[in-house]
Coordinates of C-alpha atoms (C1' of nucleotides) in Angstrom, one line a residue:
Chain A
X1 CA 16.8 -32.2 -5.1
X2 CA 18.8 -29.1 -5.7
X3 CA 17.3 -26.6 -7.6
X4 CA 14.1 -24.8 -6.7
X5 CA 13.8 -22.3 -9.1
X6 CA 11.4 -20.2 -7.3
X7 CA 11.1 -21.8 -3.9
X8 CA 14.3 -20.8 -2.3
X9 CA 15.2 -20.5 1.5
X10 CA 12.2 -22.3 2.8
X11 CA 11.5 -25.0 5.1
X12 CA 11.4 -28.5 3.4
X13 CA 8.9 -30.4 5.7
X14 CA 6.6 -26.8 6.1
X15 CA 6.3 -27.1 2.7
X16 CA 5.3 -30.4 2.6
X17 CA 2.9 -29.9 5.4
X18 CA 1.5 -27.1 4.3
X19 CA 0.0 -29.4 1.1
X20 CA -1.4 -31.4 3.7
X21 CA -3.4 -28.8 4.7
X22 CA -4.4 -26.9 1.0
X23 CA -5.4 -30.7 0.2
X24 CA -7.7 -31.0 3.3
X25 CA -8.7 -27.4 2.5
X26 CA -10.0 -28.6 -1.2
X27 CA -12.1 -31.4 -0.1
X28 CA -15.5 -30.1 0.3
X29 CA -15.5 -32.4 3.8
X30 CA -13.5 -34.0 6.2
X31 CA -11.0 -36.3 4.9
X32 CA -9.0 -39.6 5.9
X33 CA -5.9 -39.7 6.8
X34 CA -5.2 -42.4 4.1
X35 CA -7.3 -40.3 1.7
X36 CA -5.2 -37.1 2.4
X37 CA -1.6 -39.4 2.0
X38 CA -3.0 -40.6 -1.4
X39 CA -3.7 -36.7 -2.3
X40 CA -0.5 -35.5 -1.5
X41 CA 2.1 -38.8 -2.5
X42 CA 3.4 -38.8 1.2
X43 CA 2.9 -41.9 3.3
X44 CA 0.7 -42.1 5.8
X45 CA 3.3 -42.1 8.9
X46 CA 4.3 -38.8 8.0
X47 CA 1.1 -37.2 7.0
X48 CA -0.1 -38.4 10.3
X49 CA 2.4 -36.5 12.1
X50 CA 1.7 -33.3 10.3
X51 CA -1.7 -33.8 11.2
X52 CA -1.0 -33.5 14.6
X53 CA 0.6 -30.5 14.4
X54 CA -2.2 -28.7 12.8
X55 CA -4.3 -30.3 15.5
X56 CA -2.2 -28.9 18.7
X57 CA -2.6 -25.5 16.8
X58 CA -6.0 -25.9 16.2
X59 CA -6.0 -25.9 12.0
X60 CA -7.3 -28.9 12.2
X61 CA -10.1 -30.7 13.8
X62 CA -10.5 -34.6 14.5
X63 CA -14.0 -35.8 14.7
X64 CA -14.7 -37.2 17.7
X65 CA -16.5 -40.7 16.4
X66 CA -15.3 -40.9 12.8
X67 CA -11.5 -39.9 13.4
X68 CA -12.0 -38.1 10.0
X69 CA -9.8 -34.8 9.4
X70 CA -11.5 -31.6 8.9
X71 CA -10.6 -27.9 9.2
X72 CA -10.4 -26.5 12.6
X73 CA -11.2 -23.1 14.3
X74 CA -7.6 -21.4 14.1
X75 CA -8.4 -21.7 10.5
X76 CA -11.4 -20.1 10.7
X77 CA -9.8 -17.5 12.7
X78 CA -7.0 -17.1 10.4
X79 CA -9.1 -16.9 7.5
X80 CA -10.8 -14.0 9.1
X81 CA -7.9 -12.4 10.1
X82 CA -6.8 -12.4 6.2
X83 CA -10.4 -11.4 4.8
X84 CA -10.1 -8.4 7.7
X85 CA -7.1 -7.0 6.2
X86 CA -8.4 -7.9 2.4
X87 CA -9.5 -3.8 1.7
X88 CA -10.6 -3.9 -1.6
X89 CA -10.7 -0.2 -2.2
X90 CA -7.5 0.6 -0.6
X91 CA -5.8 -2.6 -2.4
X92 CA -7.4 -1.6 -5.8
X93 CA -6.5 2.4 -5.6
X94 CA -3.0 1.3 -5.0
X95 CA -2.8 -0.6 -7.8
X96 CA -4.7 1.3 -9.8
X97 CA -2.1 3.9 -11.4
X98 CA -0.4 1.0 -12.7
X99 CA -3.5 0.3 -14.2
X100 CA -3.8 3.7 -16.1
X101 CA 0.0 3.2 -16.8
X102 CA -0.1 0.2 -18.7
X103 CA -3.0 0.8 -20.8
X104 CA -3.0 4.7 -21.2
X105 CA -6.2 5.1 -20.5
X106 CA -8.1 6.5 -17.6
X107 CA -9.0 4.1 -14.7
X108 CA -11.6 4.8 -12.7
X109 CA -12.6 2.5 -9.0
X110 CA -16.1 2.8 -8.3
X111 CA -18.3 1.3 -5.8
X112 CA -22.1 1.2 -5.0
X113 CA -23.5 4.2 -3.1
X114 CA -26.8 5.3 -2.1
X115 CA -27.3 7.0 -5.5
X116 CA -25.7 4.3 -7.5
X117 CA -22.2 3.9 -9.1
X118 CA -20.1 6.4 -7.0
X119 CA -16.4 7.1 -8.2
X120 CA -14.2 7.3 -5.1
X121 CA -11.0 6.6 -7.0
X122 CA -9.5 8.0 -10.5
X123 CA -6.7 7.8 -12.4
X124 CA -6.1 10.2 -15.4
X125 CA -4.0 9.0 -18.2
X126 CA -2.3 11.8 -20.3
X127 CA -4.5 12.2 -22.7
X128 CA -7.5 13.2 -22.1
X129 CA -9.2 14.0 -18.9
X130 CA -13.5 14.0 -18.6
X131 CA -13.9 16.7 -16.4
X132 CA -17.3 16.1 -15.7
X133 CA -16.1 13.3 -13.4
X134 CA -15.1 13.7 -10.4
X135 CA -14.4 11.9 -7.1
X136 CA -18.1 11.0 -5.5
X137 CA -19.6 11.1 -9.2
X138 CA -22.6 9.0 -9.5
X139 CA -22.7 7.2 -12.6
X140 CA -26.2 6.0 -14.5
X141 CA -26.9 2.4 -14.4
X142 CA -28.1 1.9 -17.7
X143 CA -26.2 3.4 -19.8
X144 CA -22.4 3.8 -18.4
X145 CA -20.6 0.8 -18.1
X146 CA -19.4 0.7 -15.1
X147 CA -23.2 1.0 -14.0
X148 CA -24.0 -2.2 -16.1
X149 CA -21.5 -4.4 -14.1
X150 CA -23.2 -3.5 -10.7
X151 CA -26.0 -4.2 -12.7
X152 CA -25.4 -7.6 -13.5
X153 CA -23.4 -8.9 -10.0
X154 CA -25.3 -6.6 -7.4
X155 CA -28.8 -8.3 -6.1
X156 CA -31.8 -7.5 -7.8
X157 CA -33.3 -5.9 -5.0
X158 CA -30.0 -3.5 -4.2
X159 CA -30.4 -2.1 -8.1
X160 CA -34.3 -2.2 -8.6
X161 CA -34.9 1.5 -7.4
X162 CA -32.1 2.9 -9.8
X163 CA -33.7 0.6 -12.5
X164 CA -37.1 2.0 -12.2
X165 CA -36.1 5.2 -12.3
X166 CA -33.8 5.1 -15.2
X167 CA -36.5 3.1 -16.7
X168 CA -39.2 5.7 -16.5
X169 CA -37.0 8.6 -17.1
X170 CA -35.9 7.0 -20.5
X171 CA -39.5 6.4 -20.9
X172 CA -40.8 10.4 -20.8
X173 CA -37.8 11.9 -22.3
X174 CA -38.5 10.2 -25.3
X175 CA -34.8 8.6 -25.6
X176 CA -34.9 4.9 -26.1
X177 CA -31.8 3.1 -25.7
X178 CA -29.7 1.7 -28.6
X179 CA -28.9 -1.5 -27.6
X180 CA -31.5 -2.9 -25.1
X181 CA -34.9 -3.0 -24.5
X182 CA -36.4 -0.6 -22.7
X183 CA -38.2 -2.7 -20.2
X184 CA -37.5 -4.6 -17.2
X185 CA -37.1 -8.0 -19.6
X186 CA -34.2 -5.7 -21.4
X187 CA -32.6 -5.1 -18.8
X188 CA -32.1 -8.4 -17.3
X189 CA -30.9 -9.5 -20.7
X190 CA -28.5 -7.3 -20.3
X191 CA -27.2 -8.1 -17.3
X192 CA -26.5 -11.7 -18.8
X193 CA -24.7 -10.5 -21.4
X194 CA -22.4 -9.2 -19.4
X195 CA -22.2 -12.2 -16.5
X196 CA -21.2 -14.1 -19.8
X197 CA -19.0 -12.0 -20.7
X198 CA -17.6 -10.6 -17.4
X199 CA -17.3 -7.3 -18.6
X200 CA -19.4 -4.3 -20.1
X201 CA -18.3 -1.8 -22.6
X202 CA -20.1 1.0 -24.0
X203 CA -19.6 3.0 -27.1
X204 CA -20.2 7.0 -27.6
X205 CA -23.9 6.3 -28.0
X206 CA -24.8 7.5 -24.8
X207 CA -21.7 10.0 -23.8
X208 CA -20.3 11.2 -26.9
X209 CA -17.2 10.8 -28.4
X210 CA -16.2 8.8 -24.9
X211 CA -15.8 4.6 -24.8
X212 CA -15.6 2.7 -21.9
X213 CA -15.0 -0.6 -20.1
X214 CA -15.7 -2.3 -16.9
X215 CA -15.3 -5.0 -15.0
X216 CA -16.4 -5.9 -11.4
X217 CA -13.9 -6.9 -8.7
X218 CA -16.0 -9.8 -6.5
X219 CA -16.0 -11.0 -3.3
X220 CA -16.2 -14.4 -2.3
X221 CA -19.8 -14.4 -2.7
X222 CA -19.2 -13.5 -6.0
X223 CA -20.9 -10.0 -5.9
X224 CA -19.2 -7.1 -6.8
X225 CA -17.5 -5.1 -4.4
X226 CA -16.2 -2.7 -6.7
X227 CA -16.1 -1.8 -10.2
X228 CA -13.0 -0.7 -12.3
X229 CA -13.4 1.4 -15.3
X230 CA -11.4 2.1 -18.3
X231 CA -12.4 5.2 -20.1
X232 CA -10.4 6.5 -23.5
X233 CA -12.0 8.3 -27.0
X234 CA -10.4 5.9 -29.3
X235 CA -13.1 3.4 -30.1
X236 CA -10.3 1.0 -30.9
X237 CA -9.7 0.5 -27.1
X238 CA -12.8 -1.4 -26.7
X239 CA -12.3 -3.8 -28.8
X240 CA -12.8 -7.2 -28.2
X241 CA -9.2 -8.0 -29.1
X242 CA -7.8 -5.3 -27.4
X243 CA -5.0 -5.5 -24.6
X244 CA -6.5 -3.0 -22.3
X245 CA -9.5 -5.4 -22.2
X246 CA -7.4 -8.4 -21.0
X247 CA -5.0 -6.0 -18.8
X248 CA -8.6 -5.1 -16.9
X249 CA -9.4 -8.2 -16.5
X250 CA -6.3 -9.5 -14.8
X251 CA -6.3 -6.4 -12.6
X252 CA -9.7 -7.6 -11.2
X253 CA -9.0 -10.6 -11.1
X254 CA -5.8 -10.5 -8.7
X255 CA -8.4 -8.4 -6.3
X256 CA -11.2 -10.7 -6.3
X257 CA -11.4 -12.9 -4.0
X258 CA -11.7 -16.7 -5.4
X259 CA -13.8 -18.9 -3.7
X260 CA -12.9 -22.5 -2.5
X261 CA -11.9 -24.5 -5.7
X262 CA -9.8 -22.3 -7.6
X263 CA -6.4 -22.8 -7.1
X264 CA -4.1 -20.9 -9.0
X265 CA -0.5 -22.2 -9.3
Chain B
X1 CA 12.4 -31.8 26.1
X2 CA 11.0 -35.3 27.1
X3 CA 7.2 -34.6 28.4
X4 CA 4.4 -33.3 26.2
X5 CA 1.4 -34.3 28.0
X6 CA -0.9 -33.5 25.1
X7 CA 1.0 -32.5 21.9
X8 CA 1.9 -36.0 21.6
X9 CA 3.2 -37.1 18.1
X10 CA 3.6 -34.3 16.1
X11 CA 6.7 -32.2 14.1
X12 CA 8.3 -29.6 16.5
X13 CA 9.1 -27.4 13.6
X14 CA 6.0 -27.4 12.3
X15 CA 4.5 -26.6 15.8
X16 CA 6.6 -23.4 15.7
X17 CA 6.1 -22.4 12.4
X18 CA 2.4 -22.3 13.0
X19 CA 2.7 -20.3 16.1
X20 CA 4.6 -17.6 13.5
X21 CA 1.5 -17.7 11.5
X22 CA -1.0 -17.3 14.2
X23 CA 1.1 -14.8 15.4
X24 CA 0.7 -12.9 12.3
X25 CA -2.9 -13.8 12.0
X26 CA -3.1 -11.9 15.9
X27 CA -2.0 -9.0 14.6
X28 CA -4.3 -6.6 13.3
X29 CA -2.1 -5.4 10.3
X30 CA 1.5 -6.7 8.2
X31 CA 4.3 -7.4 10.7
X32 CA 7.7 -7.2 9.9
X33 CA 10.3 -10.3 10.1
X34 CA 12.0 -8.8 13.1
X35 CA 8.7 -7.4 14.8
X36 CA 7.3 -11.4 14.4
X37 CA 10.7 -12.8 16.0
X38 CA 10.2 -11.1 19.1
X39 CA 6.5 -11.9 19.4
X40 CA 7.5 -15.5 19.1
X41 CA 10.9 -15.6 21.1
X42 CA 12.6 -17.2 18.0
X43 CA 15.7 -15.6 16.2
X44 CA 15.1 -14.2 13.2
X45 CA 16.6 -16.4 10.5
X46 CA 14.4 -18.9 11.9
X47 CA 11.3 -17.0 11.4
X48 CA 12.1 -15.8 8.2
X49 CA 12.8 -19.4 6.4
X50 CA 9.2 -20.4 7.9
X51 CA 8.0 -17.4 6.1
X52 CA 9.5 -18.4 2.9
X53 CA 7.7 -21.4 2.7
X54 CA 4.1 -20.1 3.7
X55 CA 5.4 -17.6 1.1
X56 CA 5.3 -20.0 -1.6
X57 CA 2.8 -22.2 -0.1
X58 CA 0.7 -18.3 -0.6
X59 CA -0.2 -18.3 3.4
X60 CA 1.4 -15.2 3.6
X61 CA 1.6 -12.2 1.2
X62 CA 4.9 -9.8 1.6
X63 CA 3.7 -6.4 0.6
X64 CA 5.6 -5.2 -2.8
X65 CA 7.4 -2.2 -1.4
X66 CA 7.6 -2.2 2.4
X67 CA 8.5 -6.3 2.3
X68 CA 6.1 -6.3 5.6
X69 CA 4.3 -9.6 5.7
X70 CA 0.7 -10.1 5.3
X71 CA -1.7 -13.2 5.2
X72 CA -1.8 -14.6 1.9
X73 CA -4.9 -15.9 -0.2
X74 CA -4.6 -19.3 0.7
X75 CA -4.9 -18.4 4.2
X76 CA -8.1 -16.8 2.9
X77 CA -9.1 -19.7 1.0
X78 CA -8.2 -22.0 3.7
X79 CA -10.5 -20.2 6.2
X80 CA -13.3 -20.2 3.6
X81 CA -13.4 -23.5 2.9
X82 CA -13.3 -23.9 7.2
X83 CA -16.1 -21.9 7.3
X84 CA -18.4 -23.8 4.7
X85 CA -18.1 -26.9 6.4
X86 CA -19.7 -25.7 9.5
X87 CA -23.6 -26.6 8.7
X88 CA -24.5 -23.4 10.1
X89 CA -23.4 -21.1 8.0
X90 CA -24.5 -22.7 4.9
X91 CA -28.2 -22.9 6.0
X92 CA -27.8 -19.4 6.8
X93 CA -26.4 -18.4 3.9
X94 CA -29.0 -19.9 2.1
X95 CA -31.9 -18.3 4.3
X96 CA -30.0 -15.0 4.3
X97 CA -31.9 -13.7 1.4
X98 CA -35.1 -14.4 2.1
X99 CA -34.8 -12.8 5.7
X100 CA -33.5 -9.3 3.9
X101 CA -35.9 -9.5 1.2
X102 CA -38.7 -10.2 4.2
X103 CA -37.9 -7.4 6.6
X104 CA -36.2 -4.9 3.7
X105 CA -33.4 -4.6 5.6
X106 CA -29.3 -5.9 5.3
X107 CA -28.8 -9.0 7.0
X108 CA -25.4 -10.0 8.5
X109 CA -24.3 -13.6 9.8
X110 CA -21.0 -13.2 12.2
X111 CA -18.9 -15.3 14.0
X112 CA -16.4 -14.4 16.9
X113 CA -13.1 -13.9 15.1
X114 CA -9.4 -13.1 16.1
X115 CA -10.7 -9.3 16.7
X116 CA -13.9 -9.7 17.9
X117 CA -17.2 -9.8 15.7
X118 CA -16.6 -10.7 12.1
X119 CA -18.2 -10.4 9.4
X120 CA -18.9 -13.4 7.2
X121 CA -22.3 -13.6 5.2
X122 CA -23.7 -10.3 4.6
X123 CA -27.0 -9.5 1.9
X124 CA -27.6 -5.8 1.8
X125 CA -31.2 -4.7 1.1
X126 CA -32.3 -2.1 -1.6
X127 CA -32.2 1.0 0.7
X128 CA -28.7 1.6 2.4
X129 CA -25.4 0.3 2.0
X130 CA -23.1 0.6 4.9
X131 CA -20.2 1.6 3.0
X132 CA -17.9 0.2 5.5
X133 CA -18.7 -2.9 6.0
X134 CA -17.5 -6.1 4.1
X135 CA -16.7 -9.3 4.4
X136 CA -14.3 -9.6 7.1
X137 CA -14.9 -6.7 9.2
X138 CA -14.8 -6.9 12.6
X139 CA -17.1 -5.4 14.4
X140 CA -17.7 -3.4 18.2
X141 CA -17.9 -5.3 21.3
X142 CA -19.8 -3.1 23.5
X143 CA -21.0 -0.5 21.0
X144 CA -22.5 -3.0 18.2
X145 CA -25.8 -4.9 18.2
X146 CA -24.0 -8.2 17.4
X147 CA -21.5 -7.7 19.9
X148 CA -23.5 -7.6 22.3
X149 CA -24.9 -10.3 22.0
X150 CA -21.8 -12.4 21.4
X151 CA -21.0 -10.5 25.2
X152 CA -24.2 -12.2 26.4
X153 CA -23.7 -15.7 24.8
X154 CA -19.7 -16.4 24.8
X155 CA -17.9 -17.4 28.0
X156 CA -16.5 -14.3 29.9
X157 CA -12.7 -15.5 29.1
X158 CA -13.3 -15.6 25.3
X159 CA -14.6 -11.6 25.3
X160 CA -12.2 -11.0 27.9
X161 CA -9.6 -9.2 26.1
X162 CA -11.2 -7.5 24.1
X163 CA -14.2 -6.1 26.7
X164 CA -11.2 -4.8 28.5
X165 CA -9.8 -2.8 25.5
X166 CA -13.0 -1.0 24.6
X167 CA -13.5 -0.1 28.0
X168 CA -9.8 1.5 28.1
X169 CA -10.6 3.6 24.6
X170 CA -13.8 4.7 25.9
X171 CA -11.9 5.9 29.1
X172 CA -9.4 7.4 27.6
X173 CA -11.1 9.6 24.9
X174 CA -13.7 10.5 27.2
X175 CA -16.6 9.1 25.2
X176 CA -18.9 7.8 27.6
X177 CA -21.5 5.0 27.1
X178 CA -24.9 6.0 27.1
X179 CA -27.0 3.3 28.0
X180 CA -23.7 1.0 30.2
X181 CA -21.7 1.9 33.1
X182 CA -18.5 2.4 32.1
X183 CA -17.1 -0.3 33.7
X184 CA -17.2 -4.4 34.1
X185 CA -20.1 -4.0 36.4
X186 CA -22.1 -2.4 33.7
X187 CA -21.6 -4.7 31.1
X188 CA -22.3 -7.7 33.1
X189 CA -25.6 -5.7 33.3
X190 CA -25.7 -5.1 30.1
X191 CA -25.3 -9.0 29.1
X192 CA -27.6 -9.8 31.6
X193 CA -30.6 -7.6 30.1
X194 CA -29.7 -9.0 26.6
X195 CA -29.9 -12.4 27.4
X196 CA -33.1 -11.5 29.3
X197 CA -34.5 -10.3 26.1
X198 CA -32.8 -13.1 23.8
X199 CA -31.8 -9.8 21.4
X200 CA -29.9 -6.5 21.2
X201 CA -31.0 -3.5 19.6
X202 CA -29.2 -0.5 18.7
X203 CA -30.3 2.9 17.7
X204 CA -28.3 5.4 16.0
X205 CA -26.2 6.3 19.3
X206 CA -23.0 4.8 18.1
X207 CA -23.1 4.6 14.2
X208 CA -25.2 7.9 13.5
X209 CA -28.5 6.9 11.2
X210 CA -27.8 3.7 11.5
X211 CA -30.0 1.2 13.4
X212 CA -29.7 -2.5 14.3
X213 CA -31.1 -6.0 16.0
X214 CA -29.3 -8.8 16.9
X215 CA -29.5 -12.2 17.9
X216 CA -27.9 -15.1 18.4
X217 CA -27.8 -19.0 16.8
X218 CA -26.6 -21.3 19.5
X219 CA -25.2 -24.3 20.0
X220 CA -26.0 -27.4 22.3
X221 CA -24.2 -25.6 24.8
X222 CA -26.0 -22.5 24.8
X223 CA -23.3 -20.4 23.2
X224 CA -23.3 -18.3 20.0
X225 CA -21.8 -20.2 17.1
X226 CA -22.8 -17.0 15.3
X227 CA -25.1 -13.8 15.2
X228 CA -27.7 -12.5 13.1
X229 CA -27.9 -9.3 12.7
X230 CA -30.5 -6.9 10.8
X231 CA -29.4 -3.4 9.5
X232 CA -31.6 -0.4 8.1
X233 CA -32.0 3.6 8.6
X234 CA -35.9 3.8 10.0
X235 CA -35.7 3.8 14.2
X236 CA -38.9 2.3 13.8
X237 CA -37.8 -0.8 12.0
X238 CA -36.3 -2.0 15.6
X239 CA -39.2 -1.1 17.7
X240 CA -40.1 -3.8 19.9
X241 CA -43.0 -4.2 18.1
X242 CA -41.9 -4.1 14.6
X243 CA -42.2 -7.4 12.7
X244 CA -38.6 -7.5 11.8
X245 CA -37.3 -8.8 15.4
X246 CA -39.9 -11.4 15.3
X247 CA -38.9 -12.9 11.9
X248 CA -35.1 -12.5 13.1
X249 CA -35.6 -14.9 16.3
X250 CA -37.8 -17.0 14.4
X251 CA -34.6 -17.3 11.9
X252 CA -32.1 -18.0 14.7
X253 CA -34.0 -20.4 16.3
X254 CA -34.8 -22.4 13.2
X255 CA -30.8 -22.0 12.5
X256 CA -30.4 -22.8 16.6
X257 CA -29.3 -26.4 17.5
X258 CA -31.9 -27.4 19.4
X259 CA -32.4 -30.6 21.0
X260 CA -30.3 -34.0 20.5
X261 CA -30.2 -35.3 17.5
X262 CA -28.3 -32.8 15.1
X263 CA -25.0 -34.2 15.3
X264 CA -22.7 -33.0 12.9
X265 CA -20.4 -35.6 11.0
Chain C
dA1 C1' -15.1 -65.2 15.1
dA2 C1' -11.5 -64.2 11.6
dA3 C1' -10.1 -60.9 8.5
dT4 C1' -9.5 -56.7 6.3
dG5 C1' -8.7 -51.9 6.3
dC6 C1' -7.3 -48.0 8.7
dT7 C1' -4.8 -45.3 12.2
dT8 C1' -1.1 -44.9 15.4
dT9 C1' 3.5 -45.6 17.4
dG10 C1' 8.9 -47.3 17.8
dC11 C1' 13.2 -47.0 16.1
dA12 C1' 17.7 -46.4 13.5
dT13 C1' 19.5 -43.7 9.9
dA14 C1' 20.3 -39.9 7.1
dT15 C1' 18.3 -35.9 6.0
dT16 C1' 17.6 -31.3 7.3
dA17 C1' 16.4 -27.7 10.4
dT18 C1' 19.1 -24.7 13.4
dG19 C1' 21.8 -20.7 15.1
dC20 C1' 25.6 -18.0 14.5
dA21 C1' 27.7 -14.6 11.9
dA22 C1' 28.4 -12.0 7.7
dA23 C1' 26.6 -9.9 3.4
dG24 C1' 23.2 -7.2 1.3
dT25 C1' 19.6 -3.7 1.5
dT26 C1' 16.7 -0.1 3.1
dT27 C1' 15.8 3.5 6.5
dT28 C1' 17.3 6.9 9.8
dG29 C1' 20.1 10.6 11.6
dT30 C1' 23.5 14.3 11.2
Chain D
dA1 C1' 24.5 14.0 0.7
dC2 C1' 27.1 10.9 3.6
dA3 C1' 27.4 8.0 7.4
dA4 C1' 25.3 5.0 10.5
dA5 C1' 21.9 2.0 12.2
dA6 C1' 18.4 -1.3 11.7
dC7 C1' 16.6 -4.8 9.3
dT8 C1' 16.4 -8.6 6.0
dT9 C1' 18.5 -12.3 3.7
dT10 C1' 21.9 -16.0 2.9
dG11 C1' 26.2 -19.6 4.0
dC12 C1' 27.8 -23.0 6.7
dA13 C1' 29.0 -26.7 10.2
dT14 C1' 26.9 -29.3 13.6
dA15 C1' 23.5 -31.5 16.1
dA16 C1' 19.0 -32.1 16.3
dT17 C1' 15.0 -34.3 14.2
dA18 C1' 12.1 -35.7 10.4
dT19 C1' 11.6 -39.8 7.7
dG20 C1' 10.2 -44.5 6.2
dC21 C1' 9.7 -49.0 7.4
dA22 C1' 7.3 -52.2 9.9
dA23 C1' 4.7 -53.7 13.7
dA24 C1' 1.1 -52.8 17.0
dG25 C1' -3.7 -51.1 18.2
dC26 C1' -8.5 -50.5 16.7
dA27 C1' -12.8 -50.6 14.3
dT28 C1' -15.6 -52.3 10.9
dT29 C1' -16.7 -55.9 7.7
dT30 C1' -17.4 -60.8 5.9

DNA sequence: AAATGCTTTGCATATTATGCAAAGTTTTGT
DNA sequence: ACAAAACTTTGCATAATATGCAAAGCATTT
């Protein structure tokens, strides 16, 4: 056991410990202790022994009839402490250069307001800049992209005022949209579209000679807490194949939270 | 080293590589290596090999440029997947909805975290978004409706710290309460009326335009295993008399465990 | 009541964590 | 811009300690 290629300079029996408890942690319950030294390969003696560590620190808990294994308070309390720190906006406008770097387009971070999509970051790649957007923008809901991921992970109830509006104001001005129906029933296919596809794009239908992209950055209750944006003119970018799609994707991906059950390597 | 009257059993390094991570979990933002190894009394090289391993076990995050350590996702993850075995919060959760969509305002569940009043379930309602507030936020002691009520039902030592450090800030910047004395006396008062009441209300005193009810779900012991707490803009919406608070104590009591009989596993 | 499965503890050995000190790296001061 | 200080990271010898086996409790089952 020489060569850790990545794990260097560490503590061998911490790390072993520490599987103990990501295997506890991934049970949806409380666990034996002959269940847990099954999960990780280690027999049961020294499982055991980790397990009382965790329990004099208060990780774990031991219930009091079935002697079962299960998560304790300074886990909670940890996990808190973690989620406290966790500030999406900060975390995402740091990153978010990068972003614009990489794909040569211009990133924008938005999050829900009071009057809808708000832009409270923004990135401008070298090219082009859309001057009408500015920090504290409020984008439509219906028609920009980044509107139709809040769309589709925001509540029903958070979005239906914006909805009705856009709704009637399509309806009197005469302008139907392109691509969706312009009732309630389109507009809730659209936001299933883009749950399946976990992003939104729009063409320069409805802001000329301008594409874009979103995708939502979620939080552990798998609503969106922000949304990033990719905005270029070269219809190209959008496409399904391109690189700034999957480069977007990532990005939100490293912010968003995942839930119990997925474990990255 | 021969008696250990209670932390029988266990693995001495892992005992102190877990008081390095709650030591980092204490701490409101990233710590250095060096600033950690003084908080625990161990030398440095020590504290920076446990920190390799919750490194790579992902416990802790080292931030990219200032190589400061930070809880990692599986600290988050960890502290999830604590939180959704507790029964309460998954009934909650599930009733959270309904009791936004019901009153029309956000809903918040909290428990008592490392700093205080955390955030952990929230479902905002169509009107306001408190921009502010996520997942993870901790919230006032003294100044919030949901601390408040965790100061009326949570033993005296656990709000201890904290009660004592509000009272300092509000000293020192001057900023008097309006409705407490400014000292313990007045917020053993102050616990007093809101356990007489069962709730606490806030108007827009402390967080300008915003109002807000709280009350607490209890355990066998009387104590709050979390809070409930109801959010909106209209002063009227926590009249005594508004329908809201009743709802809200009708949902904490049905989330309350009440007589014996619900036993956890 | 015997037996099975599970959890907990003793103990000798070898693995491995430890602390010191030096090398490497970034930040501060002049 | 250079020097100095502070901090982070790594090598190494030694002594501490984690490990695995096996036996002893303990509860539930047959």
């Amino acid at each position: 056991m020489a060569d850790r290629p990545d794990g260097t300079g560490g503590i061998q029996s911490l790390d072993q410990a520490l599987r103990v408890l990501v295997a506890l942690a991934r049970r949806k319950r409380a666990a034996s202790l002959s269940e847990l030294a099954r999960d990780c390969g280690m027999p049961t003696s020294k499982v055991h022994r980790y397990l009382a560590s965790f329990l004099n620190a208060g990780f774990v808990r031991q219930a009091e009839r079935s002697g079962k294994y299960d998560l304790g308070p300074a886990s909670i309390e940890t996990g808190l402490s973690a989620l406290n720190r966790h500030d999406f906006v900060n975390r995402a406008a740091d990153a978010l250069p990068g972003l614009a770097a990489d794909t040569g387009l211009t990133a924008l971070l938005c999050v829900w307001g009071n009057f809808g999509p708000t832009v409270v970051r923004w990135e401008r790649a070298a090219s082009l800049v859309a001057a009408s957007l500015g920090l504290g923008t409020a984008l439509p809901l219906l028609t920009s992209a980044t509107g139709r991921v809040f769309l589709a992970y925001l509540p029903e109830a958070v979005t239906a005022a914006l909805r009705r509006k856009e709704l009637a104001e399509a309806a009197t001005s005469g302008r139907e949209f392109d691509d969706i129906g312009p009732d309630e029933a389109g507009v809730h296919a659209l936001a299933e579209t883009v749950r399946a596809a976990g992003h939104a794009a729009v063409d320069g239908r409805y802001i000329p000679g301008l594409v874009a992209m979103a995708a939502p950055v979620l939080d552990w209750q798998g609503q969106a807490q922000a949304v990033v944006t990719l905005i270029g003119t070269d219809p190209r970018a959008i496409a399904k194949d391109a690189p700034a799609l999957g480069q977007m994707k990532v990005f939100c991906a490293a912010l968003s939270i995942t839930g119990p059950g997925g474990a990255p390597a």
